[in-house]
């Protein structure tokens, strides 16, 4: 994507997300300290920002707690249209193209020169949108990995899979010896996991060619992922039920489901979903498509962005840089917010020296996680990720429920996404 393309996108008002609500920006006093407003949802952010405010009396930041996801995106776009967006905002990686196309985010490449070295290339690519611009700094990440019941794997004589072929064989072997058990489930209620698996396989769902968008959700890489999981569901060797339901929680807690493909934040979920299993799980790298590689996708994660309405972009960028690269700030983010920092140095720092309490049996948990995170594949997000995700939930949800055609569901997802972009004035090629 070149700068001219970004300019074209910024002039295009994208409205597939319904815009509602509005919020104010910072104090516009011309004397005294610079006052910046930061819209964010991460827990404990007030505590982290207090460290900055104590050390920087000339630049004071006020956190205004917001809802996450599409709610914050729509609220910020509406505020930007009125000229009173916050100075800074927490934005998920997949939301950045939508915010850029609505002319919300500032290019802070000059202010953050040199910051690229602090992050994995796959994460940095997501905040540049493939240009020389920088629209945000990575804050936290969600590298995918493989979680499994170590005690039950030993009891049933299973080997931790290192490739997806081995994963399929493990699912079949377990089903044959223990018909009442399943290795895992394919869930269609969170498109982020499927997107991360597609990234690992090499998918690039949205790219640009000149001033045109190319939509390739049904590309070869994603088709491979859809066929793999659809095949296992059709065989009946994995479950086809959604995550985060009482039934799913019970399956994890009782050992009916032995494994879960998830992200680095999974221990927190397991603590609630399967409280009786503390100390019985282990974490390993995500199975690979090619033996010996170290590639993973992402599920979740967010950034800190400076808006075009920011009264002092230099001050805002200085705060964003501190928040996401300073050791004291990163330690505070981990301890107060429970995040997994995007900065590579912090992934093996003091704050992550001890494994999550739920994984006390695996003291090298975060050492392994840092090694996995180094292989994070780049993601290619577009301006209507919300449409793609909603279509996934519907089309793949039906395919999973009926053990039907996952490839047809992928085609539906491609068609709906491309048509929505065309309907909103984007030049689209497929």
Tab-separated table of C-alpha atoms in Angstrom:
chain	number	residue	atom	x	y	z
A	1	UNK	CA	0.000	0.000	0.000
A	2	UNK	CA	1.560	3.356	-0.983
A	3	UNK	CA	0.944	6.801	0.517
A	4	UNK	CA	-1.397	7.767	-2.302
A	5	UNK	CA	-3.520	4.708	-1.531
A	6	UNK	CA	-3.682	5.697	2.119
A	7	UNK	CA	-4.798	9.184	1.091
A	8	UNK	CA	-7.549	7.717	-1.062
A	9	UNK	CA	-8.652	5.487	1.813
A	10	UNK	CA	-8.648	8.392	4.227
A	11	UNK	CA	-10.974	10.315	1.921
A	12	UNK	CA	-13.390	7.405	1.777
A	13	UNK	CA	-15.912	7.373	4.581
A	14	UNK	CA	-16.447	3.747	5.462
A	15	UNK	CA	-19.745	3.128	7.191
A	16	UNK	CA	-20.431	-0.586	7.406
A	17	UNK	CA	-20.102	-0.161	11.168
A	18	UNK	CA	-23.097	1.809	12.428
A	19	UNK	CA	-21.844	5.062	13.923
A	20	UNK	CA	-23.288	6.064	17.249
A	21	UNK	CA	-22.252	7.994	20.325
A	22	UNK	CA	-19.632	10.677	20.717
A	23	UNK	CA	-16.951	11.692	23.177
A	24	UNK	CA	-14.757	14.636	23.950
A	25	UNK	CA	-11.038	15.268	23.611
A	26	UNK	CA	-8.625	16.884	25.997
A	27	UNK	CA	-8.520	20.237	27.732
A	28	UNK	CA	-7.632	22.964	25.232
A	29	UNK	CA	-5.983	25.352	27.671
A	30	UNK	CA	-3.105	27.204	26.016
A	31	UNK	CA	-1.036	27.480	29.196
A	32	UNK	CA	0.292	24.974	31.669
A	33	UNK	CA	0.915	21.320	30.903
A	34	UNK	CA	-0.217	19.554	27.750
A	35	UNK	CA	-3.350	17.610	28.671
A	36	UNK	CA	-4.027	14.471	26.665
A	37	UNK	CA	-7.039	12.170	26.742
A	38	UNK	CA	-6.542	8.435	26.220
A	39	UNK	CA	-9.499	6.176	25.437
A	40	UNK	CA	-8.671	2.622	26.499
A	41	UNK	CA	-10.251	-0.519	27.905
A	42	UNK	CA	-7.264	-2.443	29.342
A	43	UNK	CA	-7.680	-3.020	33.086
A	44	UNK	CA	-5.361	-1.144	35.406
A	45	UNK	CA	-4.503	1.535	32.840
A	46	UNK	CA	-5.073	4.351	35.350
A	47	UNK	CA	-2.379	2.850	37.551
A	48	UNK	CA	0.075	2.617	34.647
A	49	UNK	CA	-0.602	6.144	33.389
A	50	UNK	CA	-0.095	7.518	36.910
A	51	UNK	CA	3.570	6.525	36.615
A	52	UNK	CA	3.899	8.695	33.505
A	53	UNK	CA	2.042	11.624	35.037
A	54	UNK	CA	4.238	11.594	38.145
A	55	UNK	CA	7.398	11.735	36.019
A	56	UNK	CA	6.113	14.111	33.315
A	57	UNK	CA	4.387	17.154	34.846
A	58	UNK	CA	4.440	18.955	31.482
A	59	UNK	CA	2.457	16.214	29.708
A	60	UNK	CA	-0.509	14.904	31.657
A	61	UNK	CA	-2.623	11.990	30.394
A	62	UNK	CA	-6.175	11.250	31.498
A	63	UNK	CA	-7.574	7.785	30.883
A	64	UNK	CA	-11.225	7.530	29.950
A	65	UNK	CA	-12.374	3.926	30.196
A	66	UNK	CA	-14.189	2.637	27.100
A	67	UNK	CA	-15.788	-0.498	25.766
A	68	UNK	CA	-13.558	-2.512	23.468
A	69	UNK	CA	-13.998	-3.745	19.911
A	70	UNK	CA	-16.437	-2.229	17.434
A	71	UNK	CA	-18.030	-0.045	20.118
A	72	UNK	CA	-14.839	1.952	20.583
A	73	UNK	CA	-14.170	2.104	16.836
A	74	UNK	CA	-17.594	3.533	16.059
A	75	UNK	CA	-17.480	5.982	18.961
A	76	UNK	CA	-14.062	7.272	17.900
A	77	UNK	CA	-15.045	7.648	14.247
A	78	UNK	CA	-18.107	9.630	15.264
A	79	UNK	CA	-16.025	11.832	17.553
A	80	UNK	CA	-13.473	12.402	14.781
A	81	UNK	CA	-16.204	13.548	12.401
A	82	UNK	CA	-17.089	16.198	14.976
A	83	UNK	CA	-13.436	17.138	15.426
A	84	UNK	CA	-13.201	15.980	19.022
A	85	UNK	CA	-11.666	12.530	18.979
A	86	UNK	CA	-9.398	11.678	21.922
A	87	UNK	CA	-5.696	12.399	21.620
A	88	UNK	CA	-4.867	8.714	21.938
A	89	UNK	CA	-6.817	5.486	21.717
A	90	UNK	CA	-6.341	1.796	22.279
A	91	UNK	CA	-7.136	0.043	18.999
A	92	UNK	CA	-7.122	-3.610	18.036
A	93	UNK	CA	-4.844	-4.462	15.123
A	94	UNK	CA	-7.717	-5.420	12.838
A	95	UNK	CA	-9.407	-2.039	13.468
A	96	UNK	CA	-6.521	0.057	12.165
A	97	UNK	CA	-7.489	-0.007	8.449
A	98	UNK	CA	-11.041	1.090	9.305
A	99	UNK	CA	-9.736	3.942	11.435
A	100	UNK	CA	-7.221	4.997	8.771
A	101	UNK	CA	-9.834	4.900	6.020
A	102	UNK	CA	-11.978	7.226	8.109
A	103	UNK	CA	-9.056	9.665	8.576
A	104	UNK	CA	-8.952	9.115	12.337
A	105	UNK	CA	-5.325	8.141	12.943
A	106	UNK	CA	-2.192	10.234	12.524
A	107	UNK	CA	0.992	9.041	10.856
A	108	UNK	CA	3.543	9.170	13.692
A	109	UNK	CA	6.467	7.695	11.763
A	110	UNK	CA	8.646	10.768	12.419
A	111	UNK	CA	7.906	10.794	16.133
A	112	UNK	CA	8.586	7.070	16.697
A	113	UNK	CA	11.597	6.586	14.426
A	114	UNK	CA	13.599	3.613	15.652
A	115	UNK	CA	10.747	1.988	17.572
A	116	UNK	CA	10.411	-0.782	14.996
A	117	UNK	CA	13.308	-2.724	16.512
A	118	UNK	CA	11.359	-3.240	19.743
A	119	UNK	CA	8.731	-5.456	18.129
A	120	UNK	CA	8.445	-8.651	16.113
A	121	UNK	CA	8.281	-7.908	12.358
A	122	UNK	CA	4.872	-9.538	12.044
A	123	UNK	CA	3.407	-7.129	14.607
A	124	UNK	CA	5.134	-4.061	13.215
A	125	UNK	CA	3.748	-4.769	9.752
A	126	UNK	CA	0.233	-4.565	11.189
A	127	UNK	CA	0.695	-0.995	12.449
A	128	UNK	CA	2.193	0.281	9.190
A	129	UNK	CA	-0.407	-1.316	6.884
A	130	UNK	CA	2.471	-2.120	4.542
A	131	UNK	CA	3.433	1.554	4.049
A	132	UNK	CA	6.166	3.855	5.297
A	133	UNK	CA	3.616	5.363	7.671
A	134	UNK	CA	3.176	4.279	11.298
A	135	UNK	CA	-0.395	4.484	12.585
A	136	UNK	CA	0.093	3.036	16.068
A	137	UNK	CA	2.556	1.280	18.341
A	138	UNK	CA	1.963	-2.368	19.251
A	139	UNK	CA	0.833	-2.730	22.864
A	140	UNK	CA	-0.012	-6.368	23.478
A	141	UNK	CA	-0.152	-9.493	21.376
A	142	UNK	CA	-1.823	-12.882	21.341
A	143	UNK	CA	0.465	-15.476	19.747
A	144	UNK	CA	-1.273	-18.798	19.203
A	145	UNK	CA	-0.063	-21.962	20.918
A	146	UNK	CA	-1.230	-25.441	21.846
A	147	UNK	CA	-2.637	-26.228	25.305
A	148	UNK	CA	-3.163	-29.803	26.419
A	149	UNK	CA	-3.893	-31.903	29.490
A	150	UNK	CA	-0.431	-33.280	30.218
A	151	UNK	CA	-1.750	-35.859	32.686
A	152	UNK	CA	-4.291	-37.279	30.244
A	153	UNK	CA	-1.862	-37.267	27.321
A	154	UNK	CA	0.401	-39.458	29.460
A	155	UNK	CA	-2.463	-41.661	30.619
A	156	UNK	CA	-3.678	-42.305	27.063
A	157	UNK	CA	-0.199	-42.618	25.550
A	158	UNK	CA	-0.531	-39.556	23.331
A	159	UNK	CA	2.365	-37.559	21.920
A	160	UNK	CA	2.205	-33.771	21.725
A	161	UNK	CA	1.757	-32.991	18.007
A	162	UNK	CA	4.370	-30.809	16.326
A	163	UNK	CA	2.663	-30.756	12.904
A	164	UNK	CA	-0.940	-30.501	11.843
A	165	UNK	CA	-0.771	-33.998	10.351
A	166	UNK	CA	0.281	-35.276	13.769
A	167	UNK	CA	-2.526	-33.249	15.332
A	168	UNK	CA	-5.077	-35.017	13.109
A	169	UNK	CA	-3.547	-38.420	13.887
A	170	UNK	CA	-3.677	-37.652	17.613
A	171	UNK	CA	-7.361	-36.704	17.354
A	172	UNK	CA	-8.110	-39.974	15.555
A	173	UNK	CA	-6.080	-42.108	17.966
A	174	UNK	CA	-7.806	-40.607	20.994
A	175	UNK	CA	-11.262	-41.096	19.507
A	176	UNK	CA	-10.479	-44.722	18.730
A	177	UNK	CA	-9.236	-45.602	22.213
A	178	UNK	CA	-11.483	-43.246	24.199
A	179	UNK	CA	-14.742	-42.734	22.254
A	180	UNK	CA	-16.144	-40.465	24.951
A	181	UNK	CA	-13.253	-38.022	24.662
A	182	UNK	CA	-12.235	-35.481	22.018
A	183	UNK	CA	-8.943	-33.760	21.417
A	184	UNK	CA	-10.597	-30.376	20.854
A	185	UNK	CA	-13.500	-28.595	19.193
A	186	UNK	CA	-13.914	-26.379	16.156
A	187	UNK	CA	-15.695	-23.270	17.349
A	188	UNK	CA	-17.367	-20.789	15.033
A	189	UNK	CA	-18.204	-18.134	17.614
A	190	UNK	CA	-14.887	-16.286	17.465
A	191	UNK	CA	-13.498	-15.543	14.016
A	192	UNK	CA	-10.259	-14.269	15.530
A	193	UNK	CA	-8.999	-17.795	16.143
A	194	UNK	CA	-9.684	-18.878	12.567
A	195	UNK	CA	-8.019	-15.710	11.261
A	196	UNK	CA	-4.930	-16.476	13.340
A	197	UNK	CA	-4.769	-20.025	12.023
A	198	UNK	CA	-5.057	-18.703	8.476
A	199	UNK	CA	-2.228	-16.234	9.148
A	200	UNK	CA	-0.008	-19.080	10.287
A	201	UNK	CA	-0.696	-20.843	6.989
A	202	UNK	CA	0.342	-17.722	5.057
A	203	UNK	CA	-3.022	-16.074	4.358
A	204	UNK	CA	-3.236	-12.426	3.317
A	205	UNK	CA	-6.947	-11.623	3.388
A	206	UNK	CA	-6.663	-7.948	2.411
A	207	UNK	CA	-3.885	-6.395	0.349
A	208	UNK	CA	-3.651	-3.421	-1.982
A	209	UNK	CA	-2.522	-2.976	-5.554
A	210	UNK	CA	-2.186	0.708	-6.314
A	211	UNK	CA	-5.525	2.254	-5.379
A	212	UNK	CA	-7.390	-1.047	-5.383
A	213	UNK	CA	-8.044	-3.486	-2.594
A	214	UNK	CA	-7.543	-7.180	-3.221
A	215	UNK	CA	-9.761	-9.444	-1.118
A	216	UNK	CA	-8.469	-13.013	-0.875
A	217	UNK	CA	-10.193	-14.588	2.098
A	218	UNK	CA	-10.712	-17.742	0.048
A	219	UNK	CA	-7.024	-17.985	-0.871
A	220	UNK	CA	-5.064	-21.232	-0.987
A	221	UNK	CA	-3.711	-20.878	2.543
A	222	UNK	CA	-7.106	-20.266	4.148
A	223	UNK	CA	-8.659	-23.007	2.031
A	224	UNK	CA	-6.093	-25.409	3.460
A	225	UNK	CA	-7.067	-24.438	6.992
A	226	UNK	CA	-10.799	-24.716	6.240
A	227	UNK	CA	-10.377	-28.128	4.630
A	228	UNK	CA	-8.275	-29.384	7.537
A	229	UNK	CA	-10.719	-28.447	10.261
A	230	UNK	CA	-13.778	-29.264	8.182
A	231	UNK	CA	-12.355	-32.715	7.527
A	232	UNK	CA	-11.827	-33.418	11.223
A	233	UNK	CA	-15.348	-32.242	12.047
A	234	UNK	CA	-16.820	-34.376	9.250
A	235	UNK	CA	-14.907	-37.412	10.533
A	236	UNK	CA	-16.318	-36.826	13.983
A	237	UNK	CA	-12.892	-37.030	15.625
A	238	UNK	CA	-13.200	-33.529	17.104
A	239	UNK	CA	-16.240	-31.769	18.477
A	240	UNK	CA	-18.227	-29.130	16.586
A	241	UNK	CA	-19.502	-27.104	19.541
A	242	UNK	CA	-18.729	-23.421	20.263
A	243	UNK	CA	-16.341	-22.207	22.942
A	244	UNK	CA	-17.230	-20.284	26.079
A	245	UNK	CA	-20.469	-22.138	26.807
A	246	UNK	CA	-21.245	-24.026	30.040
A	247	UNK	CA	-20.939	-27.278	28.078
A	248	UNK	CA	-17.509	-26.281	26.778
A	249	UNK	CA	-16.360	-25.277	30.232
A	250	UNK	CA	-17.516	-28.603	31.612
A	251	UNK	CA	-15.732	-30.549	28.867
A	252	UNK	CA	-12.468	-28.822	29.767
A	253	UNK	CA	-12.997	-29.220	33.485
A	254	UNK	CA	-13.839	-32.936	33.357
A	255	UNK	CA	-11.251	-33.958	30.766
A	256	UNK	CA	-13.798	-34.710	28.083
A	257	UNK	CA	-11.845	-32.262	25.890
A	258	UNK	CA	-8.084	-32.712	26.206
A	259	UNK	CA	-6.678	-29.755	24.310
A	260	UNK	CA	-7.324	-26.230	23.150
A	261	UNK	CA	-5.670	-24.190	20.402
A	262	UNK	CA	-5.579	-20.740	21.951
A	263	UNK	CA	-3.396	-17.702	22.619
A	264	UNK	CA	-0.974	-16.695	25.337
A	265	UNK	CA	-3.824	-15.319	27.426
A	266	UNK	CA	-5.521	-18.746	27.731
A	267	UNK	CA	-4.444	-19.439	31.346
A	268	UNK	CA	-6.849	-16.761	32.548
A	269	UNK	CA	-9.715	-18.383	30.664
A	270	UNK	CA	-8.833	-21.875	31.892
A	271	UNK	CA	-8.747	-20.631	35.473
A	272	UNK	CA	-12.440	-19.785	35.169
A	273	UNK	CA	-13.575	-22.481	32.738
A	274	UNK	CA	-11.747	-25.463	34.251
A	275	UNK	CA	-10.944	-24.572	37.860
A	276	UNK	CA	-10.470	-28.216	38.938
A	277	UNK	CA	-7.605	-28.763	36.496
A	278	UNK	CA	-4.951	-26.331	37.745
A	279	UNK	CA	-1.473	-27.760	37.328
A	280	UNK	CA	-2.636	-30.446	34.911
A	281	UNK	CA	-2.220	-28.483	31.681
A	282	UNK	CA	0.879	-27.760	29.632
A	283	UNK	CA	1.605	-25.406	26.749
A	284	UNK	CA	3.550	-26.161	23.568
A	285	UNK	CA	4.164	-24.431	20.227
A	286	UNK	CA	1.353	-24.455	17.701
A	287	UNK	CA	1.556	-27.454	15.331
A	288	UNK	CA	3.269	-26.512	12.081
A	289	UNK	CA	2.304	-27.022	8.454
A	290	UNK	CA	5.951	-27.821	7.698
A	291	UNK	CA	7.984	-29.780	10.239
A	292	UNK	CA	10.715	-27.825	11.956
A	293	UNK	CA	9.308	-24.341	11.362
A	294	UNK	CA	8.361	-21.815	14.027
A	295	UNK	CA	5.371	-19.901	12.691
A	296	UNK	CA	2.326	-18.827	14.630
A	297	UNK	CA	-0.678	-16.594	14.114
A	298	UNK	CA	-2.266	-14.077	16.452
A	299	UNK	CA	-5.560	-14.082	18.289
A	300	UNK	CA	-6.174	-10.749	19.930
A	301	UNK	CA	-3.884	-7.892	20.786
A	302	UNK	CA	-4.071	-4.128	20.579
A	303	UNK	CA	-2.116	-0.963	19.863
A	304	UNK	CA	-1.784	2.622	21.062
A	305	UNK	CA	-2.650	5.127	18.336
A	306	UNK	CA	-2.481	8.918	18.078
A	307	UNK	CA	-5.442	10.590	16.384
A	308	UNK	CA	-5.453	13.428	13.893
A	309	UNK	CA	-7.362	15.482	16.465
A	310	UNK	CA	-4.516	15.239	18.997
A	311	UNK	CA	-3.571	18.766	20.072
A	312	UNK	CA	0.105	17.801	20.472
A	313	UNK	CA	1.091	14.800	18.388
A	314	UNK	CA	4.681	14.902	19.570
A	315	UNK	CA	3.594	14.685	23.204
A	316	UNK	CA	1.038	11.978	22.431
A	317	UNK	CA	3.601	9.915	20.515
A	318	UNK	CA	6.108	10.328	23.350
A	319	UNK	CA	3.575	8.890	25.795
A	320	UNK	CA	2.655	6.039	23.417
A	321	UNK	CA	6.352	5.189	23.010
A	322	UNK	CA	6.903	5.175	26.774
A	323	UNK	CA	3.813	3.075	27.397
A	324	UNK	CA	4.870	0.349	24.995
A	325	UNK	CA	8.673	0.287	25.242
A	326	UNK	CA	9.713	1.564	28.679
A	327	UNK	CA	10.593	-1.290	31.084
A	328	UNK	CA	8.747	0.292	34.018
A	329	UNK	CA	5.631	0.877	31.932
A	330	UNK	CA	5.686	-2.623	30.476
A	331	UNK	CA	6.084	-4.188	33.903
A	332	UNK	CA	3.120	-2.160	35.132
A	333	UNK	CA	1.032	-3.184	32.103
A	334	UNK	CA	1.720	-6.844	32.838
A	335	UNK	CA	1.027	-6.626	36.553
A	336	UNK	CA	-1.897	-4.186	36.536
A	337	UNK	CA	-3.465	-5.107	33.209
A	338	UNK	CA	-2.554	-8.760	32.833
A	339	UNK	CA	-1.499	-8.252	29.223
A	340	UNK	CA	1.179	-10.026	27.211
A	341	UNK	CA	3.341	-7.125	25.976
A	342	UNK	CA	4.144	-6.783	22.301
A	343	UNK	CA	7.666	-5.483	23.006
A	344	UNK	CA	9.983	-8.467	22.653
A	345	UNK	CA	12.289	-7.399	25.500
A	346	UNK	CA	9.398	-7.439	27.970
A	347	UNK	CA	8.358	-10.963	27.007
A	348	UNK	CA	11.333	-12.333	28.933
A	349	UNK	CA	11.479	-9.563	31.539
A	350	UNK	CA	11.001	-9.541	35.281
A	351	UNK	CA	7.230	-9.183	35.163
A	352	UNK	CA	6.945	-12.468	33.286
A	353	UNK	CA	9.625	-14.314	35.226
A	354	UNK	CA	7.068	-16.579	36.872
A	355	UNK	CA	4.579	-18.778	35.052
A	356	UNK	CA	0.851	-18.103	35.424
A	357	UNK	CA	-0.396	-19.602	38.669
A	358	UNK	CA	-2.591	-22.050	36.744
A	359	UNK	CA	0.582	-23.315	35.004
A	360	UNK	CA	2.850	-23.438	38.061
A	361	UNK	CA	3.877	-26.914	36.871
A	362	UNK	CA	5.501	-25.309	33.775
A	363	UNK	CA	7.988	-22.740	35.111
A	364	UNK	CA	9.320	-21.985	31.610
A	365	UNK	CA	5.858	-20.980	30.373
A	366	UNK	CA	6.805	-17.427	29.362
A	367	UNK	CA	10.228	-18.455	28.064
A	368	UNK	CA	8.469	-20.814	25.662
A	369	UNK	CA	5.856	-18.174	24.857
A	370	UNK	CA	8.569	-15.652	23.919
A	371	UNK	CA	10.186	-18.173	21.572
A	372	UNK	CA	6.815	-18.847	19.950
A	373	UNK	CA	6.049	-15.118	19.626
A	374	UNK	CA	9.240	-14.567	17.622
A	375	UNK	CA	7.615	-16.484	14.785
A	376	UNK	CA	4.430	-14.394	14.635
A	377	UNK	CA	3.258	-14.244	11.023
A	378	UNK	CA	2.152	-10.916	9.563
A	379	UNK	CA	-1.560	-10.260	9.249
A	380	UNK	CA	-3.250	-8.315	6.464
A	381	UNK	CA	-6.356	-6.561	7.762
A	382	UNK	CA	-8.919	-4.621	5.757
A	383	UNK	CA	-11.422	-1.833	6.338
A	384	UNK	CA	-14.376	-4.161	6.964
A	385	UNK	CA	-12.989	-6.855	9.213
A	386	UNK	CA	-16.231	-6.670	11.173
A	387	UNK	CA	-18.214	-7.825	8.120
A	388	UNK	CA	-15.846	-10.727	7.466
A	389	UNK	CA	-16.019	-11.805	11.097
A	390	UNK	CA	-19.820	-11.598	11.272
A	391	UNK	CA	-20.126	-13.667	8.100
A	392	UNK	CA	-17.704	-16.230	9.521
A	393	UNK	CA	-19.863	-16.624	12.609
A	394	UNK	CA	-22.946	-17.312	10.473
A	395	UNK	CA	-21.503	-19.382	7.614
A	396	UNK	CA	-18.992	-21.430	9.579
A	397	UNK	CA	-21.399	-21.729	12.462
A	398	UNK	CA	-23.878	-23.503	10.194
A	399	UNK	CA	-21.165	-25.633	8.574
A	400	UNK	CA	-19.806	-26.714	11.956
A	401	UNK	CA	-23.257	-27.460	13.358
A	402	UNK	CA	-24.240	-29.655	10.389
A	403	UNK	CA	-20.729	-31.054	9.792
A	404	UNK	CA	-21.131	-29.507	6.349
A	405	UNK	CA	-18.970	-27.875	3.695
A	406	UNK	CA	-16.350	-25.578	5.223
A	407	UNK	CA	-15.040	-24.565	1.801
A	408	UNK	CA	-18.512	-23.308	0.801
A	409	UNK	CA	-18.633	-21.321	4.052
A	410	UNK	CA	-15.299	-19.755	3.127
A	411	UNK	CA	-16.670	-18.763	-0.280
A	412	UNK	CA	-19.641	-17.119	1.438
A	413	UNK	CA	-17.273	-15.171	3.653
A	414	UNK	CA	-15.244	-14.007	0.643
A	415	UNK	CA	-18.315	-12.912	-1.317
A	416	UNK	CA	-19.920	-10.996	1.549
A	417	UNK	CA	-16.701	-9.153	2.384
A	418	UNK	CA	-15.865	-8.158	-1.189
A	419	UNK	CA	-19.452	-7.094	-1.960
A	420	UNK	CA	-19.619	-4.972	1.181
A	421	UNK	CA	-16.435	-3.132	0.236
A	422	UNK	CA	-17.665	-2.529	-3.306
A	423	UNK	CA	-20.947	-1.231	-1.934
A	424	UNK	CA	-19.067	1.319	0.150
A	425	UNK	CA	-17.095	2.733	-2.728
A	426	UNK	CA	-13.846	0.798	-2.563
A	427	UNK	CA	-12.210	-0.442	-5.752
A	428	UNK	CA	-12.008	-4.190	-5.218
A	429	UNK	CA	-10.299	-6.932	-7.171
A	430	UNK	CA	-10.465	-10.624	-6.362
